[in-house]
């Protein structure tokens, strides 16, 4: 049994020495201890290269871009499920939310009819939650036998009459040699897509909801600052990994961390132990909401890293988000949550009985855009000073850009690798460019200084988003309060309120009139509805007077420095308040492209394609043009999702995974950040 992060990661990445395959035709599953008796599970119980054709089969379905398209469907499923109990004021969050939603989403995506969803939700959970050998486990097994029969029936139906679902796509695929996949192979793959991803998401979401009930300060922070959920998701994954461990079989005599192991020995690799290694994560027993635990092993690492990570995150985030929005006061009943009977390879909860203030049904999901997780390469079309210490950046793409609404922001990935969030302040009707404004902060962490000193018109720049955690709700009356650079999201909201014909007023304070971006333009356009309060001339805004004059039902939106937000919170009274805080949670990462990068040629051996990778594009971006389903996740060189075998050429390694010896051998590389050390590479893709 291994416990160190370094050893666990090494074993999981070394398929030649530590095999996932069955030891013999008569033995059970080789990737768990004890060896469970089960039908073949492809590709998880195969080693490369045998596993490669099955990973290549499912990767396009589970890519980040593919999952982005499922976000509205996921949101609607969560909405429907919560609608079913929100008026009651009480629920079992496992039985009524975290179990049915992943089951419904996964089966809907695959193409199972609605009547199968409820029938299979219970057995899938039972299989992982039941005590081994119990009657409950037998019931779960019977349910899964039914699922196997249904998979075959649905495959046959889709071959005869394809539909818009994943099974229809799968049954049309063939192996690289042109041969079709057999029914047994395809059944195994679809079975694993269901069994491998449904209850793990149930367990993670359930553990999160229990944690937030037991740690109200964390819940309060997420409610007040929904943007934190992106980074908090990774800390919840680190602290509460649903899949606790896997196993390998030793294929040759070797050693692990100085301990000799013999050929045929079995080795347990607990992801949970790696996640709690203090050498990898300082004070691992301490839960830190904004820790940003890059490199956690909850999704594994190596050739068998979970291919469904993007789908799991999307389902998890939507469930947690809607609970915090719609059941913010939920509390676990005195009887307490009930853990699953078995905490072996998987951990989780059977029951979470809660009480909350009843609320209204939504019926229609409010998610209107994708999650903004994919990186886009844009061009900095213009850089314009608009106030003292403030520049406006206009970012343009090759075509129509993803839409956004007032309150949205972009993650800018700066040339140094720093990631900073900036609110969009242009016109949402402009689908060809984005506009942000950046205040130079001399005593900041370097991001704004880099923007002001390094970025120039014509430069390429990578962004994530747009993402919106500060959405403008429909209302008849608005009071907007902005301080300094906090005017950026507010300016877009003012424009939207005007277009809606709403009654609104803007109270805008700043250090000096010259430092207040958009001030004169807003005053000229909207007149007395805009009150400018330069501090050096008029002191601080009269918040009490503004709130006292506000009409009943007024929605107050505020963005600015912490002192302003605190003052607003202390004086707003009974008016509905929406705030966006400036945070320093932007993370520094490996620069996606080094400043001295050069063009090189890449050949994809299996695809039979050869192309140039320009100096201003990552290898991953260029590969995705040819192989859209190539797996990737972090795009920072620490998760291992995109590790690819190098067949010829020398890689220029820039990741944080490979050892010095592995870098010297250059048998593989992380194509998200690494490049070519010469002028040509051949990859096993």
C-alpha angles and dihedrals in degrees: 000000000000123000106172122094092223094054095044093050092047093052094046091052097046104076093164093060100030112040130201092197127104114270091230141350089266098048127091130245111321099205096067136053119255097034105249120216106239143133117270115294112203131230099002096065095048130080125223131304090027091050094048098082091053093047089049088051096056102030096083091053092052101039119126092252091050092051091048087065091055095055096094091049091049091049091051093051091051091046092051094048095049090044086060094066110013094097091054097066092223137063146153101249093203099046095038104034124005095044102040097042100058089042093050094044094048096044093043090051091049094046106255114151118252094252090065095056099076093036091058101036094077099045093048090054092042092055092061100030102046126096109255112265094015127132088247091058089051090053089051091051091052090051091051090050087058089049091054091053091048092051090058092046093050093046090054091046092051093049088056096040117012120211135188097277141099097259091056089055094045096052090055094058125098136195121266089263091055097254118133121244111255121243090250092053094047093045090052092051094048092044090055092047087059103036094040099052111028106066094034088062089045090054096046094048092045092050090050093052091049090049093050090050091052094042107046093174090063090047091050092051092051092048092049095041110029090175087074091070092078094063094029089060089067093050091050088050091050096046099039108031107178094202099058102186149346133200142227137197118234110240099188138015109277142130136257116208090335095314114117117231127186133222108277095026117133120233127198116212109193112198088197091060091052090050090054097046106123090210088065101031118027113229091003094182089062114086110221113187095207098032093122093212098197112188099032111155101221090117091041126235135250130034092333098049108143108277091199097063094115093050092047092051092047094052092042095049093048093050095047092043094052093046091053091045099042105025101029093149098047114144129188113248118250092257086068132213119310117227120218115271092243125049099178122111087351134035132197148109135291099195136015107178110194141176124209142158108283115248141187127276116253098200091184121059115242095213103112102170142031122272096263094231098135121091117239124198109223135170124241097236098179141005114197131174107231102169141000105303093355128107129187118223121201113198120196134190135199093262143346113346127215111279125251140190131216111289095037124128139195129226106228114204102207124210091258091055095255113141118211132175119228127179119241111244104171130091116295088211089068102088095175101063146022126220127205132168123219128200115211108237110193093191095043129102096277103266098107092042089054090051092051098042106031110029117085136173111281095030119131114238133183122225140178121212152329095243125172126207095149102058121176110239123212112266142147095229132037134181113194119198119188133177122195114310087001085089090082099083091030093057091059090048092052090054091049093048090051092050090050091054092240127154108251145160131195123212107192123182130182144163094258134352090249092055095053109100117218090003100128093038092053092046092049093048101042105024120196093005086076115069113191117201112185105190096219089057107030108013120227125347115267097243096171092056093047093051092044090055094048117110121242111276094028114155111221118208119188134178127168144085120338094257091059093046092051091050091049093049090051095051108029094092116186097344117116107259127201118183138180116201128209105241135189093212094115109125130223114229142171108295104252091225124023116233092244096049120147136201117261141172124250129194119199103210100200095038091048092224131133125190145152123261107212120223091249097053132071120240089242092056092051093046092050089060087065102027105029093180097057106134121249139147124162099032086205102089100251108093101057095222094127098042106144132185115250111219098179137003133038121282125218099224119213102158129107097228110067120082121231089257091052091049091053092050090046093198091144140013142192102246094198094075108002124089141181122295092201129021103282141041133182115205132193094243 
